[in-house]
PDB file of C-alpha atoms in Angstrom:
ATOM      1  CA  UNK A  18     106.749  88.834 111.129  1.00 70.00           C
ATOM      2  CA  UNK A  19     105.221  85.790 109.445  1.00 88.00           C
ATOM      3  CA  UNK A  20     104.392  87.908 106.406  1.00 91.00           C
ATOM      4  CA  UNK A  21     107.997  89.001 106.112  1.00 92.00           C
ATOM      5  CA  UNK A  22     109.089  85.371 106.210  1.00 92.00           C
ATOM      6  CA  UNK A  23     106.580  84.409 103.529  1.00 93.00           C
ATOM      7  CA  UNK A  24     107.635  87.347 101.373  1.00 91.00           C
ATOM      8  CA  UNK A  25     111.279  86.325 101.692  1.00 93.00           C
ATOM      9  CA  UNK A  26     110.401  82.757 100.670  1.00 92.00           C
ATOM     10  CA  UNK A  27     108.491  83.939  97.596  1.00 90.00           C
ATOM     11  CA  UNK A  28     111.267  86.341  96.616  1.00 90.00           C
ATOM     12  CA  UNK A  29     113.803  83.517  96.884  1.00 93.00           C
ATOM     13  CA  UNK A  30     111.673  81.216  94.718  1.00 94.00           C
ATOM     14  CA  UNK A  31     111.226  83.552  91.743  1.00 89.00           C
ATOM     15  CA  UNK A  32     113.531  85.659  89.622  1.00 89.00           C
ATOM     16  CA  UNK A  33     111.992  89.054  88.830  1.00 89.00           C
ATOM     17  CA  UNK A  34     111.452  89.977  85.201  1.00 92.00           C
ATOM     18  CA  UNK A  35     112.753  93.417  84.233  1.00 93.00           C
ATOM     19  CA  UNK A  36     110.629  96.189  82.777  1.00 96.00           C
ATOM     20  CA  UNK A  37     112.664  96.919  79.658  1.00 98.00           C
ATOM     21  CA  UNK A  38     112.216  99.281  76.727  1.00 98.00           C
ATOM     22  CA  UNK A  39     110.610  96.393  74.844  1.00 98.00           C
ATOM     23  CA  UNK A  40     108.118  95.935  77.702  1.00 98.00           C
ATOM     24  CA  UNK A  41     107.395  99.668  77.596  1.00 98.00           C
ATOM     25  CA  UNK A  42     106.609  99.453  73.876  1.00 99.00           C
ATOM     26  CA  UNK A  43     104.322  96.466  74.467  1.00 98.00           C
ATOM     27  CA  UNK A  44     102.664  98.436  77.284  1.00 98.00           C
ATOM     28  CA  UNK A  45     101.956 101.249  74.829  1.00 97.00           C
ATOM     29  CA  UNK A  46     100.366  98.871  72.350  1.00 97.00           C
ATOM     30  CA  UNK A  47      98.188  97.313  75.061  1.00 97.00           C
ATOM     31  CA  UNK A  48      97.215 100.716  76.496  1.00 96.00           C
ATOM     32  CA  UNK A  49      96.246 101.873  73.018  1.00 96.00           C
ATOM     33  CA  UNK A  50      94.070  98.785  72.553  1.00 96.00           C
ATOM     34  CA  UNK A  51      92.345  99.439  75.890  1.00 95.00           C
ATOM     35  CA  UNK A  52      91.712 103.074  74.928  1.00 95.00           C
ATOM     36  CA  UNK A  53      90.320 102.095  71.520  1.00 96.00           C
ATOM     37  CA  UNK A  54      87.781  99.920  73.305  1.00 94.00           C
ATOM     38  CA  UNK A  55      86.728 102.822  75.512  1.00 94.00           C
ATOM     39  CA  UNK A  56      88.712 101.805  78.585  1.00 92.00           C
ATOM     40  CA  UNK A  57      90.979 103.922  80.745  1.00 90.00           C
ATOM     41  CA  UNK A  58      94.589 102.667  80.525  1.00 86.00           C
ATOM     42  CA  UNK A  59      95.704 104.950  83.365  1.00 86.00           C
ATOM     43  CA  UNK A  60      93.509 103.031  85.815  1.00 87.00           C
ATOM     44  CA  UNK A  61      95.093  99.759  84.687  1.00 90.00           C
ATOM     45  CA  UNK A  62      98.789 100.663  84.659  1.00 94.00           C
ATOM     46  CA  UNK A  63      99.970  97.797  86.850  1.00 95.00           C
ATOM     47  CA  UNK A  64      97.808  95.233  85.038  1.00 95.00           C
ATOM     48  CA  UNK A  65      99.087  96.470  81.681  1.00 97.00           C
ATOM     49  CA  UNK A  66     102.697  96.341  82.893  1.00 97.00           C
ATOM     50  CA  UNK A  67     102.253  92.745  84.022  1.00 97.00           C
ATOM     51  CA  UNK A  68     100.557  91.824  80.740  1.00 97.00           C
ATOM     52  CA  UNK A  69     103.212  93.573  78.644  1.00 98.00           C
ATOM     53  CA  UNK A  70     105.983  91.791  80.529  1.00 98.00           C
ATOM     54  CA  UNK A  71     104.280  88.439  79.966  1.00 97.00           C
ATOM     55  CA  UNK A  72     103.875  89.191  76.252  1.00 98.00           C
ATOM     56  CA  UNK A  73     107.531  90.146  75.829  1.00 98.00           C
ATOM     57  CA  UNK A  74     108.826  87.216  77.880  1.00 97.00           C
ATOM     58  CA  UNK A  75     106.374  84.833  76.171  1.00 97.00           C
ATOM     59  CA  UNK A  76     105.189  83.427  79.471  1.00 95.00           C
ATOM     60  CA  UNK A  77     101.640  82.798  80.676  1.00 96.00           C
ATOM     61  CA  UNK A  78     100.098  85.339  83.010  1.00 95.00           C
ATOM     62  CA  UNK A  79      98.073  83.716  85.760  1.00 92.00           C
ATOM     63  CA  UNK A  80      95.975  85.857  88.051  1.00 84.00           C
TER      64      UNK A  80
END
């Protein structure tokens, strides 16, 4: 139950950023760049979605 309480506190502290059509286009550009460098975008879908959202929203991405 403590995890649920912590999750609720985090959810209350942050507003989620939407995955919009603009984010999807940025995702495509990032996935293409990964593929050009020999990577596998499919294995990095969540990371690319987070990165694309940060790019579109012009916010830093801290991991």
